[in-house]
């Protein structure tokens, strides 16, 4: 990643090397959003009672790890891959943005203790 006046090189969520802590807004189910080689993203979460996801659920950054502020929209659940008794389940996501059409980026410096969920999901 690199930021200069008038340009930026960024790593998008669809990059297979990209991971970000996330949670489901409706249930607070935590997990990790991972980029995949085919240019899509998926949500990896612990399979446990009460963690049932639904198609259409919204995921946001969790704020864990200190890299991204909490509450930035990541995407919506498109499909759920229930692996039964497996430790982890996966959900395919539709990204909140079209990464092929990004013209501007916001550079966040320092740490923001603020939860940004309400700002992004209600339009500010």
PDB file of C-alpha atoms in Angstrom, residues 5-72:
ATOM      1  CA  UNK A   5      -0.813  13.284  -3.383  1.00  0.00           C
ATOM      2  CA  UNK A   6      -3.338  12.425  -6.076  1.00  0.00           C
ATOM      3  CA  UNK A   7      -2.904   8.644  -5.961  1.00  0.00           C
ATOM      4  CA  UNK A   8      -3.005   5.581  -3.738  1.00  0.00           C
ATOM      5  CA  UNK A   9      -2.165   1.919  -4.096  1.00  0.00           C
ATOM      6  CA  UNK A  10      -4.460  -0.140  -1.886  1.00  0.00           C
ATOM      7  CA  UNK A  11      -5.139  -3.764  -1.052  1.00  0.00           C
ATOM      8  CA  UNK A  12      -8.793  -4.623  -1.644  1.00  0.00           C
ATOM      9  CA  UNK A  13     -10.777  -7.187   0.333  1.00  0.00           C
ATOM     10  CA  UNK A  14     -10.978  -9.509  -2.669  1.00  0.00           C
ATOM     11  CA  UNK A  15      -7.181  -9.989  -2.583  1.00  0.00           C
ATOM     12  CA  UNK A  16      -6.470 -13.532  -1.275  1.00  0.00           C
ATOM     13  CA  UNK A  17      -3.858 -12.035   1.079  1.00  0.00           C
ATOM     14  CA  UNK A  18      -6.510  -9.791   2.661  1.00  0.00           C
ATOM     15  CA  UNK A  19      -8.259 -10.589   5.947  1.00  0.00           C
ATOM     16  CA  UNK A  20     -10.258  -8.369   8.276  1.00  0.00           C
ATOM     17  CA  UNK A  21     -12.071  -8.977  11.552  1.00  0.00           C
ATOM     18  CA  UNK A  22     -15.823  -8.659  11.098  1.00  0.00           C
ATOM     19  CA  UNK A  23     -19.170  -9.287  12.723  1.00  0.00           C
ATOM     20  CA  UNK A  24     -22.765  -9.630  11.595  1.00  0.00           C
ATOM     21  CA  UNK A  25     -24.775  -6.525  12.510  1.00  0.00           C
ATOM     22  CA  UNK A  26     -27.969  -8.469  13.323  1.00  0.00           C
ATOM     23  CA  UNK A  27     -26.460 -11.199  15.533  1.00  0.00           C
ATOM     24  CA  UNK A  28     -22.991  -9.847  16.420  1.00  0.00           C
ATOM     25  CA  UNK A  29     -21.569 -13.193  15.211  1.00  0.00           C
ATOM     26  CA  UNK A  30     -17.800 -12.614  14.938  1.00  0.00           C
ATOM     27  CA  UNK A  31     -15.479 -13.979  12.291  1.00  0.00           C
ATOM     28  CA  UNK A  32     -12.964 -13.176   9.591  1.00  0.00           C
ATOM     29  CA  UNK A  33     -13.624 -11.901   6.077  1.00  0.00           C
ATOM     30  CA  UNK A  34     -11.136 -13.355   3.608  1.00  0.00           C
ATOM     31  CA  UNK A  35     -10.367 -12.577  -0.003  1.00  0.00           C
ATOM     32  CA  UNK A  36     -10.494 -15.509  -2.412  1.00  0.00           C
ATOM     33  CA  UNK A  37      -8.442 -16.298  -5.539  1.00  0.00           C
ATOM     34  CA  UNK A  38     -11.459 -15.882  -7.833  1.00  0.00           C
ATOM     35  CA  UNK A  39     -11.908 -12.253  -6.705  1.00  0.00           C
ATOM     36  CA  UNK A  40     -14.723 -12.811  -4.221  1.00  0.00           C
ATOM     37  CA  UNK A  41     -14.951 -12.546  -0.437  1.00  0.00           C
ATOM     38  CA  UNK A  42     -16.196 -14.943   2.210  1.00  0.00           C
ATOM     39  CA  UNK A  43     -16.959 -14.828   5.931  1.00  0.00           C
ATOM     40  CA  UNK A  44     -15.365 -17.546   8.073  1.00  0.00           C
ATOM     41  CA  UNK A  45     -17.085 -17.957  11.446  1.00  0.00           C
ATOM     42  CA  UNK A  46     -17.326 -20.425  14.305  1.00  0.00           C
ATOM     43  CA  UNK A  47     -20.211 -22.844  13.975  1.00  0.00           C
ATOM     44  CA  UNK A  48     -22.144 -22.698  17.233  1.00  0.00           C
ATOM     45  CA  UNK A  49     -25.671 -22.333  18.545  1.00  0.00           C
ATOM     46  CA  UNK A  50     -27.093 -18.867  18.017  1.00  0.00           C
ATOM     47  CA  UNK A  51     -24.661 -18.092  15.195  1.00  0.00           C
ATOM     48  CA  UNK A  52     -27.198 -18.748  12.442  1.00  0.00           C
ATOM     49  CA  UNK A  53     -26.632 -16.409   9.523  1.00  0.00           C
ATOM     50  CA  UNK A  54     -29.278 -15.426   7.022  1.00  0.00           C
ATOM     51  CA  UNK A  55     -28.950 -14.443   3.393  1.00  0.00           C
ATOM     52  CA  UNK A  56     -28.988 -10.634   3.351  1.00  0.00           C
ATOM     53  CA  UNK A  57     -27.242 -10.181   6.724  1.00  0.00           C
ATOM     54  CA  UNK A  58     -24.888  -7.175   6.745  1.00  0.00           C
ATOM     55  CA  UNK A  59     -21.275  -7.494   7.909  1.00  0.00           C
ATOM     56  CA  UNK A  60     -19.112  -4.657   9.212  1.00  0.00           C
ATOM     57  CA  UNK A  61     -15.556  -4.375  10.483  1.00  0.00           C
ATOM     58  CA  UNK A  62     -15.231  -5.457  14.107  1.00  0.00           C
ATOM     59  CA  UNK A  63     -12.495  -3.043  15.137  1.00  0.00           C
ATOM     60  CA  UNK A  64     -10.499  -5.956  16.576  1.00  0.00           C
ATOM     61  CA  UNK A  65      -6.796  -5.829  15.873  1.00  0.00           C
ATOM     62  CA  UNK A  66      -6.657  -2.041  15.664  1.00  0.00           C
ATOM     63  CA  UNK A  67      -6.163  -1.832  11.889  1.00  0.00           C
ATOM     64  CA  UNK A  68      -9.689  -0.823  10.842  1.00  0.00           C
ATOM     65  CA  UNK A  69     -12.233   1.178  12.877  1.00  0.00           C
ATOM     66  CA  UNK A  70     -15.362  -0.686  13.952  1.00  0.00           C
ATOM     67  CA  UNK A  71     -18.469  -0.407  11.799  1.00  0.00           C
ATOM     68  CA  UNK A  72     -17.213   0.005   8.222  1.00  0.00           C
TER      69      UNK A  72
END
